[in-house]
Short mmCIF file of C-alpha atoms in Angstrom, two decimals:
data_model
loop_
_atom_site.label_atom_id
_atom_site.label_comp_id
_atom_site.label_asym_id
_atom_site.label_seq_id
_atom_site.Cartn_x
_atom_site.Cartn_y
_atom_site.Cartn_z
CA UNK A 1 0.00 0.00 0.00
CA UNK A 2 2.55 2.69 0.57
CA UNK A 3 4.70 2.18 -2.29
CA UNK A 4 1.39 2.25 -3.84
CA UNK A 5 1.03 5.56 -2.62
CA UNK A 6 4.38 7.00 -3.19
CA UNK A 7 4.12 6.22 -6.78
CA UNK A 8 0.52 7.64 -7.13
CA UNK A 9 2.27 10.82 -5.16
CA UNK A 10 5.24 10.57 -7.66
CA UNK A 11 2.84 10.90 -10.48
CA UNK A 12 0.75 14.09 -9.37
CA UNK A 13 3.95 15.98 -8.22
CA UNK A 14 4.27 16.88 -12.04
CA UNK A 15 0.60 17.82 -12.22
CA UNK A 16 0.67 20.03 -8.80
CA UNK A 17 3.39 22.35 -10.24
CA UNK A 18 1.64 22.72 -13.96
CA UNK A 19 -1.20 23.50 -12.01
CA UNK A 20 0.25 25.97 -10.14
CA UNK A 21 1.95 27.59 -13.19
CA UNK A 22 -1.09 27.73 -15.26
CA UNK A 23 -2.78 29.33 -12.15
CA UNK A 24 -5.18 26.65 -11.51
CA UNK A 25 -6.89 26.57 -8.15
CA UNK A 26 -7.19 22.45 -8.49
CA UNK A 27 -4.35 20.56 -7.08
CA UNK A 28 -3.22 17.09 -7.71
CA UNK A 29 -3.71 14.94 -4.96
CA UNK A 30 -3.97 11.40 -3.65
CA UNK A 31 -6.45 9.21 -1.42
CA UNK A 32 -4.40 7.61 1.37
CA UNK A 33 -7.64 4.73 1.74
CA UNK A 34 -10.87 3.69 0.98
CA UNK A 35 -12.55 6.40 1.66
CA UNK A 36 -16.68 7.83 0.89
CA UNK A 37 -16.77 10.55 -0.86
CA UNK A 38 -19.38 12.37 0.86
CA UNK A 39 -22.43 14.81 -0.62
CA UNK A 40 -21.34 17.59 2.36
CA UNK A 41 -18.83 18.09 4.56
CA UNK A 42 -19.53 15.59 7.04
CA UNK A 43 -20.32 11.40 7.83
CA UNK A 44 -23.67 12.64 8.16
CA UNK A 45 -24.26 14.08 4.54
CA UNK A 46 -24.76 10.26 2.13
CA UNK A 47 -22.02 8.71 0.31
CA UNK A 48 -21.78 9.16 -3.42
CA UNK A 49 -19.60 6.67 -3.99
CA UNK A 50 -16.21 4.76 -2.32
CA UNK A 51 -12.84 6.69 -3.27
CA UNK A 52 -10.02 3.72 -3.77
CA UNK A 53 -6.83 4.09 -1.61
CA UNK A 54 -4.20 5.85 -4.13
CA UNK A 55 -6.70 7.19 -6.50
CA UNK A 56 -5.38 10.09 -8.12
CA UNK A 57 -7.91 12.53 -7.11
CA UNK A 58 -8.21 16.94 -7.27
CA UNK A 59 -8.62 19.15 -4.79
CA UNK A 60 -10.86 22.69 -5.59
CA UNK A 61 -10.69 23.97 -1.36
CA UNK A 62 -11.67 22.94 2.38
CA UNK A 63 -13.80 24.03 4.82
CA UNK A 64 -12.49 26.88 6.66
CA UNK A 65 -10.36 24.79 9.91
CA UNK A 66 -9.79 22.20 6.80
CA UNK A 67 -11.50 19.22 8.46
CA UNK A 68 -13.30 18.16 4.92
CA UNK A 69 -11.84 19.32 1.50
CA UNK A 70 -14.07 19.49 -1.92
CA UNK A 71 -13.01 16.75 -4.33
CA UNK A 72 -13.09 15.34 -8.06
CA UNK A 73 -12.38 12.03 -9.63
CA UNK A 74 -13.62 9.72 -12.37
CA UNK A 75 -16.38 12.02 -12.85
CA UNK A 76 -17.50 12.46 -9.54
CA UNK A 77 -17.56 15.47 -7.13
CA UNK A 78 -18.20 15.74 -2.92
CA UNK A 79 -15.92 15.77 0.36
CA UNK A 80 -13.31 14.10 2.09
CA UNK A 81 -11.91 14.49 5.63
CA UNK A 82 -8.42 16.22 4.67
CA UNK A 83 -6.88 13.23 7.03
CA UNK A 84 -7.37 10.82 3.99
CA UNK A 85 -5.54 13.61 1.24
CA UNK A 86 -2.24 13.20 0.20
CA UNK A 87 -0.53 15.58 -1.51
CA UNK A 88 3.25 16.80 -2.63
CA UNK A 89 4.55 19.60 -0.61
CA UNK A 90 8.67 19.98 -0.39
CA UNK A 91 9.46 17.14 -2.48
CA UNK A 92 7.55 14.63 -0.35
CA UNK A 93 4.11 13.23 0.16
CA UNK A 94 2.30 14.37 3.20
CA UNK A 95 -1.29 14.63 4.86
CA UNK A 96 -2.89 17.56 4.03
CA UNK A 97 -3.35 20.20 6.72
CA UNK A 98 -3.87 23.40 7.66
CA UNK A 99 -0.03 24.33 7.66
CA UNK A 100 0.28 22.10 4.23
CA UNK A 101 -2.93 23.52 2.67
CA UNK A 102 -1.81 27.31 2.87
CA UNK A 103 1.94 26.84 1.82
CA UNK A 104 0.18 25.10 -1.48
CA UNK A 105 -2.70 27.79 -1.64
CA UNK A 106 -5.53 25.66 -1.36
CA UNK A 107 -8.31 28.10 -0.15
CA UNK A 108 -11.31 28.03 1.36
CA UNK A 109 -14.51 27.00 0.11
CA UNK A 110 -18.35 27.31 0.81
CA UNK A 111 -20.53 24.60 0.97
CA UNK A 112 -24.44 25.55 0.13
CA UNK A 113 -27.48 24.48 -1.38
CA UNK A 114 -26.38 25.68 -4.58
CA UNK A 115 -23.31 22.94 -4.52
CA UNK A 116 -25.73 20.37 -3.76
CA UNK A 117 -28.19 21.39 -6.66
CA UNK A 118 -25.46 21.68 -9.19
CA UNK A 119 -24.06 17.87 -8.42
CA UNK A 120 -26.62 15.56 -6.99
CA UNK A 121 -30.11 16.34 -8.79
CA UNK A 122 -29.83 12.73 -10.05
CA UNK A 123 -28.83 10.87 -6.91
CA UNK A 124 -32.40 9.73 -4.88
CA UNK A 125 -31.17 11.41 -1.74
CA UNK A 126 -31.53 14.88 -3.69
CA UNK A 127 -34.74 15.92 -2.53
CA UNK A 128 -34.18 15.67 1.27
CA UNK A 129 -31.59 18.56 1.57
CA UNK A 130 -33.41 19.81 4.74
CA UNK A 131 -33.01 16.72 6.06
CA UNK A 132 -29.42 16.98 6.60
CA UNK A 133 -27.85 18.87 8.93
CA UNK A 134 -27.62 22.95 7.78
CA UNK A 135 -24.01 23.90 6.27
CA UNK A 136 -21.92 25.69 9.39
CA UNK A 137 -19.01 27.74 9.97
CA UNK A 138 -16.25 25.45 10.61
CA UNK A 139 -13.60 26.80 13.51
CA UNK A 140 -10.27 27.38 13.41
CA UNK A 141 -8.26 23.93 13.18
CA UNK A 142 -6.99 23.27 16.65
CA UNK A 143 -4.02 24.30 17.75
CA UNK A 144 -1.54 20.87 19.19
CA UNK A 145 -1.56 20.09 22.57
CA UNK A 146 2.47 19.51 22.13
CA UNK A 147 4.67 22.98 21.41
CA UNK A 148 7.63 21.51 21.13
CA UNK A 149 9.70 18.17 21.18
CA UNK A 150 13.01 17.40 21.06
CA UNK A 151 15.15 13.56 21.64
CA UNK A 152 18.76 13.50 21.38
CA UNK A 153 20.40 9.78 22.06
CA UNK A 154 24.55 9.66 21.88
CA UNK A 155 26.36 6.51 23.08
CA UNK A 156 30.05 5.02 23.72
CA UNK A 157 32.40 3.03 25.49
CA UNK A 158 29.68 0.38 25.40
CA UNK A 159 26.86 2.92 27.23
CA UNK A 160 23.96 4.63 25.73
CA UNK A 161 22.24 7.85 26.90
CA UNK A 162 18.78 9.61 25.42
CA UNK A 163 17.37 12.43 26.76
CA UNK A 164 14.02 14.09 25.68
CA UNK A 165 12.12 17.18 26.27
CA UNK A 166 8.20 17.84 25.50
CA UNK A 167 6.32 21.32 26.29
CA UNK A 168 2.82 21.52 26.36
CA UNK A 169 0.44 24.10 24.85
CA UNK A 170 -0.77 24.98 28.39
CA UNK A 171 2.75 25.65 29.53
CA UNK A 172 3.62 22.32 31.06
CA UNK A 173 6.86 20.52 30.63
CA UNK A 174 8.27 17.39 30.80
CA UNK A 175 12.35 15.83 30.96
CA UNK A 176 13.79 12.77 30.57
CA UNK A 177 17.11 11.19 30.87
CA UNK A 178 17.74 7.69 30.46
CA UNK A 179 21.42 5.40 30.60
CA UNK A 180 21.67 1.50 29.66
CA UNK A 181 25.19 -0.18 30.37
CA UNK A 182 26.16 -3.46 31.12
CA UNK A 183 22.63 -5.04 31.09
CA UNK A 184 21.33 -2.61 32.96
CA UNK A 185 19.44 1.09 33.17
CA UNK A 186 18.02 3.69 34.90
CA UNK A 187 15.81 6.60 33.99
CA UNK A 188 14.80 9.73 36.12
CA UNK A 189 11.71 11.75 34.29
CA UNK A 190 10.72 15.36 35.52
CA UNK A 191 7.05 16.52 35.29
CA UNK A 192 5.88 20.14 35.39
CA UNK A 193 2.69 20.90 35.22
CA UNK A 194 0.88 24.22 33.68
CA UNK A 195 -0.74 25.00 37.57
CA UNK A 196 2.36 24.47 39.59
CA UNK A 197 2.24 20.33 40.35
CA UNK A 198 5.06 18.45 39.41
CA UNK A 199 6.16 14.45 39.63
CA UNK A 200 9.67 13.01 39.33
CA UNK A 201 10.03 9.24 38.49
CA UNK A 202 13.44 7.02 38.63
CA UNK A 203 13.76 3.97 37.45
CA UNK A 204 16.34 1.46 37.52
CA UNK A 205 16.26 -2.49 36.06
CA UNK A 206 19.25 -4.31 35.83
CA UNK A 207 18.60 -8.06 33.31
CA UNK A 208 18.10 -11.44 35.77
CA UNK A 209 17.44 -9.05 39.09
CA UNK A 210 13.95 -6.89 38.08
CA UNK A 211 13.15 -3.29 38.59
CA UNK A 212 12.68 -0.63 41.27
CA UNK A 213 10.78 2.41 40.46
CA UNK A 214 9.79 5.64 42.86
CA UNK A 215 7.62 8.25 42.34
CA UNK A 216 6.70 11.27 43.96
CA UNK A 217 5.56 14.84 43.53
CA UNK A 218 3.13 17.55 44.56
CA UNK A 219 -0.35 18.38 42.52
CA UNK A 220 -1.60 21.66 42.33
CA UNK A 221 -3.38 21.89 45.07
CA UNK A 222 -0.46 21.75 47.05
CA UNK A 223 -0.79 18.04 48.01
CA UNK A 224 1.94 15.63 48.10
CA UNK A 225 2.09 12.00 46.67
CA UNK A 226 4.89 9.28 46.52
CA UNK A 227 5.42 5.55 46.11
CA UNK A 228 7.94 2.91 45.45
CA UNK A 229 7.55 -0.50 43.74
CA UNK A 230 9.68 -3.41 42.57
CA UNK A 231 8.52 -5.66 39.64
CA UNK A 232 10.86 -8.67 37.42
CA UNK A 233 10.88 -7.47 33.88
CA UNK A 234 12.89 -10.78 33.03
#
């Protein structure tokens, strides 16, 4: 399946940059799966038909937050969540998101009753349009809940050590450092949290004896927790 996918991706990069020559608001894209192809932007609108996984497909714009994207292939025309588009951006195939959907300039597009009339007059679900749920302004796409991440491992002499760092959106923060030597290692993690708890964790195993970890920390409401355990990995 993905070198299915890379080649249909290989194929539309040439058709993604003619388009955007030629000034074409279409781009080339890719379905990642088996996918509907829905009459509106959402699972509750009724499927016009099944898009293949690596069908070629073209994007005309998304909802504004680009949650469901306005599609054509083999004749047809409806929605897709933007999780199951694939398109080129920087020499590679990626998911299409918000980030991905400006740098390529795919806008945003209304969905209305005049879409519907102009594409599904001959499908027997036509006539209940008020019977689906009324087109609505789609928010912002959510921001991530992760800032920033970073993971660094260097080893020698036989020893390995990886640290990591993750910050949260809310302002918390976690560390970790970790060492493996000799058949055995030990971690110690740090925990910060965006209201002024934080948790610290070590950890130590060493191979045919088992593990000891302790834990302890303070939550935000000022009260303290802690605990130590000892479990056989092996």
């Amino acid at each position: 399946m993905l070198k299915k996918l890379f080649v249909a991706a290989a194929l539309i990069a040439g058709a993604t940059l003619a388009g955007t020559a030629s000034g074409n608001a279409a781009t080339a894209a890719v379905s990642t799966a088996n996918v509907n192809l829905r009459a509106g932007p959402s699972t509750a609108y009724p499927a016009v038909t099944v898009v293949p996984a690596g069908t070629p497909i073209t994007t005309f714009g998304c909802v504004s937050g680009y949650s469901w994207c306005d599609i054509a292939f083999a004749g047809y025309r409806g929605w897709v969540a933007a999780s199951y588009i694939q398109l080129v951006y920087g020499g590679a195939p990626v998911v299409l998101t918000a980030p991905v959907a400006a740098a390529v300039g795919i806008g945003v597009v209304a969905f209305n009753r005049a879409y519907w009339d102009q594409y599904y007059t001959a499908y027997p679900w036509y006539g209940r349009w008020a019977a689906y749920p009324p087109p609505r302004a789609y928010g912002p796409y959510p921001a991530p809940r992760v800032t920033s991440h970073s993971r660094d491992v260097t080893c020698a002499n036989g020893s390995c050590t990886g640290t990591s760092g993750t910050t949260g959106r809310y302002g918390g923060s976690t560390s970790q450092t970790r060492t493996c030597a000799d058949g055995s290692c030990s971690s110690t993690r740090n925990t910060e949290g965006p209201y002024g708890g934080s948790a610290t964790r070590t950890r130590s195993c060493a191979y045919g004896e088992g593990c000891s970890a302790t834990r302890s920390g303070v939550t935000g409401g000022g009260r303290t927790f802690g605990g130590t355990r000892s479990f056989s990995r092996w």
